[in-house]
PDB file of C-alpha atoms in Angstrom:
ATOM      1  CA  UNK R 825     -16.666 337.563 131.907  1.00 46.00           C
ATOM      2  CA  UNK R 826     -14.545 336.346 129.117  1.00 50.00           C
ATOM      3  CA  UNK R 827     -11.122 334.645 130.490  1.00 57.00           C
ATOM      4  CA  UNK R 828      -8.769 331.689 130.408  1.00 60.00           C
ATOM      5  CA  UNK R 829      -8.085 329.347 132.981  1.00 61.00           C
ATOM      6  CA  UNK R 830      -6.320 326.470 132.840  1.00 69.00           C
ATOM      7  CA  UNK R 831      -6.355 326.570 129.144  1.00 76.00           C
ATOM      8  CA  UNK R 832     -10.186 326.403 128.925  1.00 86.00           C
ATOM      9  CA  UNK R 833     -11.884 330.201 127.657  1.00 89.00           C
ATOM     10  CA  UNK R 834     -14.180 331.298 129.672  1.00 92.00           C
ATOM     11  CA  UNK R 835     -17.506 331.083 128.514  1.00 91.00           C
ATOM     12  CA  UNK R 836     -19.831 334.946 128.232  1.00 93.00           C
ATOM     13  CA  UNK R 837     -22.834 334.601 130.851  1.00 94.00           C
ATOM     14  CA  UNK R 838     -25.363 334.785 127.617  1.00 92.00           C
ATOM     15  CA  UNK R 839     -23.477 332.085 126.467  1.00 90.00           C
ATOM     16  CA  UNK R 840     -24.038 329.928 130.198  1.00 92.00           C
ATOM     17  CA  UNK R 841     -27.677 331.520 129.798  1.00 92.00           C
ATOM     18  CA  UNK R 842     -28.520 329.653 126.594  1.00 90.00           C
ATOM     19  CA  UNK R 843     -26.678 326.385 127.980  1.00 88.00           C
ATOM     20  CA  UNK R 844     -28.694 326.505 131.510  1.00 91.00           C
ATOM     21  CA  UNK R 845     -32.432 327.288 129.183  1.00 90.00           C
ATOM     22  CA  UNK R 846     -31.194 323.952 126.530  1.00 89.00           C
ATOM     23  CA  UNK R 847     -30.564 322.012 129.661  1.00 90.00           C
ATOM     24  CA  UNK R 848     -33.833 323.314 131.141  1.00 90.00           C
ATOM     25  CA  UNK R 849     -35.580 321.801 128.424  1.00 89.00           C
ATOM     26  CA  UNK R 850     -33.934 318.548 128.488  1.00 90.00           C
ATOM     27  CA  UNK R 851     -34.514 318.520 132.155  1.00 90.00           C
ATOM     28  CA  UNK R 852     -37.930 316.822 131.451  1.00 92.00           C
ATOM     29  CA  UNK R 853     -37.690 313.310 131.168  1.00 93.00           C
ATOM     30  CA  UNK R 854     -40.510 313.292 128.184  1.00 94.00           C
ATOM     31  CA  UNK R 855     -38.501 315.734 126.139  1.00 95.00           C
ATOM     32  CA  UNK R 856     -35.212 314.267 126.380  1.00 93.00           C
ATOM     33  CA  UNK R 857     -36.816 310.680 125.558  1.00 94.00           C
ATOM     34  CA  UNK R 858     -37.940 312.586 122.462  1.00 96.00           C
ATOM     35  CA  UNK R 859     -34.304 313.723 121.923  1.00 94.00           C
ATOM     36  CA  UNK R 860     -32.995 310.620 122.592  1.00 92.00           C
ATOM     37  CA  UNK R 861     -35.487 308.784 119.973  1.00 94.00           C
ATOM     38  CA  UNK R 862     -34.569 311.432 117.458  1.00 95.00           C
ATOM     39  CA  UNK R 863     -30.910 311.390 117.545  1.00 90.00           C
ATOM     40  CA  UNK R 864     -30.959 307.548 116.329  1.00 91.00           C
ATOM     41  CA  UNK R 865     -33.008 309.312 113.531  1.00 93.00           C
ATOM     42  CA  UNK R 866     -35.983 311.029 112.153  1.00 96.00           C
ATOM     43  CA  UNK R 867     -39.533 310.148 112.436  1.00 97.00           C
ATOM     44  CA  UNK R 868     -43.282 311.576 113.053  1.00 97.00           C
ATOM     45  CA  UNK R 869     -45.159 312.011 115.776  1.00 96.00           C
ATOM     46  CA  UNK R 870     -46.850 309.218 116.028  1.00 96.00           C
ATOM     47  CA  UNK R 871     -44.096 306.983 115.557  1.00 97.00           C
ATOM     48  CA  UNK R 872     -42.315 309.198 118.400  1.00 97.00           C
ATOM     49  CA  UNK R 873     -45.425 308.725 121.066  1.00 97.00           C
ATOM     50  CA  UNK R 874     -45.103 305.122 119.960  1.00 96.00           C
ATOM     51  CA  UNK R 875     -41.629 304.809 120.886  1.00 95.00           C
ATOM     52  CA  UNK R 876     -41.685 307.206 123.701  1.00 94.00           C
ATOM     53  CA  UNK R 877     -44.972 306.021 125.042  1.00 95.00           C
ATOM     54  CA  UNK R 878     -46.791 309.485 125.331  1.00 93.00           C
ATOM     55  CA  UNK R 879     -50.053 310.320 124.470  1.00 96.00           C
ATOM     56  CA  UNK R 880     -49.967 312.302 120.637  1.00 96.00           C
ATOM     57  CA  UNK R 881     -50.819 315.742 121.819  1.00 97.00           C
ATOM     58  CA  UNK R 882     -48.428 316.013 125.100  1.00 97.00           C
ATOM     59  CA  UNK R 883     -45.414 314.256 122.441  1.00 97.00           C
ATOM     60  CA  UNK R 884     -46.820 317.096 119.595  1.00 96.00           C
ATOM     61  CA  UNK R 885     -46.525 319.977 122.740  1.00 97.00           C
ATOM     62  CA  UNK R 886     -43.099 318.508 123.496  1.00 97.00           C
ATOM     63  CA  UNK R 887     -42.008 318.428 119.820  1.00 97.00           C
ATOM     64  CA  UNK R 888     -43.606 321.940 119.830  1.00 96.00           C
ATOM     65  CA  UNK R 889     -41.415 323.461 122.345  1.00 94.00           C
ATOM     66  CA  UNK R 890     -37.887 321.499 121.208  1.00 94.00           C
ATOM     67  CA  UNK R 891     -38.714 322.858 118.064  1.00 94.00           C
ATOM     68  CA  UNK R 892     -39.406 326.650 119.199  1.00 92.00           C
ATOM     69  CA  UNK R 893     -36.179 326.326 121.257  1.00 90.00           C
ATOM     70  CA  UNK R 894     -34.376 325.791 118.020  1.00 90.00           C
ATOM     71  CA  UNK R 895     -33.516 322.131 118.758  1.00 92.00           C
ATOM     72  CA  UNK R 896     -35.486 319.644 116.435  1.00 95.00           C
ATOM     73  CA  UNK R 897     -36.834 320.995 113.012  1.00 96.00           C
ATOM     74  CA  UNK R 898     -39.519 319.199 110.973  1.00 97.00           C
ATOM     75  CA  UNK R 899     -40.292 319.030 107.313  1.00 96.00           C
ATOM     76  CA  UNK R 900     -43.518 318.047 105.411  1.00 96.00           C
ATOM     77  CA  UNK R 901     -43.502 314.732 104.142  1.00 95.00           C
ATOM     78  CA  UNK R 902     -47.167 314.317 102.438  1.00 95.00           C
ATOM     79  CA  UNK R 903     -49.716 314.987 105.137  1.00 94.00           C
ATOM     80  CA  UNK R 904     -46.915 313.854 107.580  1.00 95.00           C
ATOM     81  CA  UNK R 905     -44.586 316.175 109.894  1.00 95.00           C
ATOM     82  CA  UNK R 906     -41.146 314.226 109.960  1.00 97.00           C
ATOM     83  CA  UNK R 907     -39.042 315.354 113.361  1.00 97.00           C
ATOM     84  CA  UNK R 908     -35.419 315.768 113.445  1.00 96.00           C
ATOM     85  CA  UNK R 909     -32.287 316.955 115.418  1.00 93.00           C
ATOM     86  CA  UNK R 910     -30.088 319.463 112.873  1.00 84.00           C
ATOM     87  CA  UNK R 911     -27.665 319.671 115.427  1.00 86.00           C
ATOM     88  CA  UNK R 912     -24.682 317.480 115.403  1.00 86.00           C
ATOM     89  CA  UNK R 913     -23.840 318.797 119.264  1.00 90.00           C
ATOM     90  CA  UNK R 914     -27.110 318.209 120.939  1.00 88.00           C
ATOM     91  CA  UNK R 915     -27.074 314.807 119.134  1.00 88.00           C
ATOM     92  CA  UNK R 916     -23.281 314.344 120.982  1.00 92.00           C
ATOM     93  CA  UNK R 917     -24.497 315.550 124.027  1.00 90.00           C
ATOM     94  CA  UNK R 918     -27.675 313.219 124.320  1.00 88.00           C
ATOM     95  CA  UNK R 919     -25.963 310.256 123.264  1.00 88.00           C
ATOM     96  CA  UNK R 920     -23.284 310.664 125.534  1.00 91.00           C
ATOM     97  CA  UNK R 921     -25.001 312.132 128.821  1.00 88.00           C
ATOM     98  CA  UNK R 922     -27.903 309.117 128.154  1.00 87.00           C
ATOM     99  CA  UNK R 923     -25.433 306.627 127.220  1.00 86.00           C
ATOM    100  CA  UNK R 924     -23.028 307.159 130.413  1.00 87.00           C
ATOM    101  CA  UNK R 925     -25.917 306.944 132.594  1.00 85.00           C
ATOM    102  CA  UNK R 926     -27.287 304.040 130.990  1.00 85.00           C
ATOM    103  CA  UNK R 927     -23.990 302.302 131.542  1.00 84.00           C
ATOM    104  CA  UNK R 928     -23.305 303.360 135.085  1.00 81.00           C
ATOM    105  CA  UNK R 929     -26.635 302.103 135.819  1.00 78.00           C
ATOM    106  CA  UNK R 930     -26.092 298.263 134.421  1.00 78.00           C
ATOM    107  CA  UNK R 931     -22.677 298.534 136.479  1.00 75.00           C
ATOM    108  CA  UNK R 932     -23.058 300.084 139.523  1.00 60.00           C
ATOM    109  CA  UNK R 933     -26.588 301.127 140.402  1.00 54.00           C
ATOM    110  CA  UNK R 934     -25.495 303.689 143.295  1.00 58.00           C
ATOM    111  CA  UNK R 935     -24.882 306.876 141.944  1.00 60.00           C
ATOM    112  CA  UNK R 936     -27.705 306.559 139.350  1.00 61.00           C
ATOM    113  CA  UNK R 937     -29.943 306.007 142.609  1.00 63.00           C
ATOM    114  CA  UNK R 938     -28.171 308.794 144.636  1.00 66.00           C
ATOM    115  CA  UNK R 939     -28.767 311.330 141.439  1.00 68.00           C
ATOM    116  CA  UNK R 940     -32.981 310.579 142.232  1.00 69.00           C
ATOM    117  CA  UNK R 941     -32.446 310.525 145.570  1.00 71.00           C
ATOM    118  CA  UNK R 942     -31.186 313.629 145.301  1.00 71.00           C
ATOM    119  CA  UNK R 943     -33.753 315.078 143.161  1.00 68.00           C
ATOM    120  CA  UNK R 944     -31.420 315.766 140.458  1.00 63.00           C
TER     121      UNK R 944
END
C-alpha cells in the first residue's frame, strides 16, 4: 500500500518484492565480491575469478545469475565476454553498503563482529 509518512512515499509491495529478491542475490558473499569488483569497472571472467578468488565456472554461474537478474550485462569483446554493472544505483548501493562496513570494521570491530555473530 502506496502512502506517505513522514515525507517518505510508501513503497508498492512488488516494489519491496524486487528489493528483498536484489538483496537476496547480493546476500552471497561470492556474488557481491563480483559486484563489488565490477563497480570499480568492467572485466572478464577470468580476470573476475582472479580478483575474486573463485574457481572460473562457480564465478561464470555467479555472473550467470547477476546477469539473469538484470544486474550485470556483458558484451563480446573478440572471443572474450566483458562483465559490467549498467546500473548507476546498484553501483551506489555496493559502494556504499561495502564501503561503510569496510570502515566500521578498521574503526570499531564490534558491530561488524555482532552482524556474524548474528548470522546476518
Amino acid at each position: 500500500m502506496e502512502g506517505n509518512t513522514g515525507g517518505f512515499v510508501e513503497p508498492s509491495d512488488g516494489v519491496l518484492t524486487e528489493a528483498a529478491a536484489v538483496f537476496g542475490l547480493l546476500a552471497s558473499p561470492a556474488r557481491l565480491h563480483l559486484m563489488w569488483a565490477l563497480s570499480q569497472g568492467e572485466s572478464d571472467v577470468t580476470r573476475l575469478a582472479d580478483r575474486v578468488g573463485g574457481a572460473l565456472p562457480a564465478v561464470s554461474q555467479h555472473l550467470a545469475k547477476l546477469k539473469l537478474a538484470g544486474l550485470v550485462r556483458s558484451r563480446r569483446e573478440g572471443r572474450r565476454q566483458i562483465y559490467y554493472v549498467d546500473d548507476p544505483d546498484i553501483v551506489t548501493v555496493v559502494r556504499v553498503a561495502v564501503g561503510q562496513l569496510t570502515a566500521r570494521s578498521r574503526q570499531v570491530p564490534g558491530p561488524v563482529r555482532r552482524l556474524r555473530e548474528a548470522g546476518v
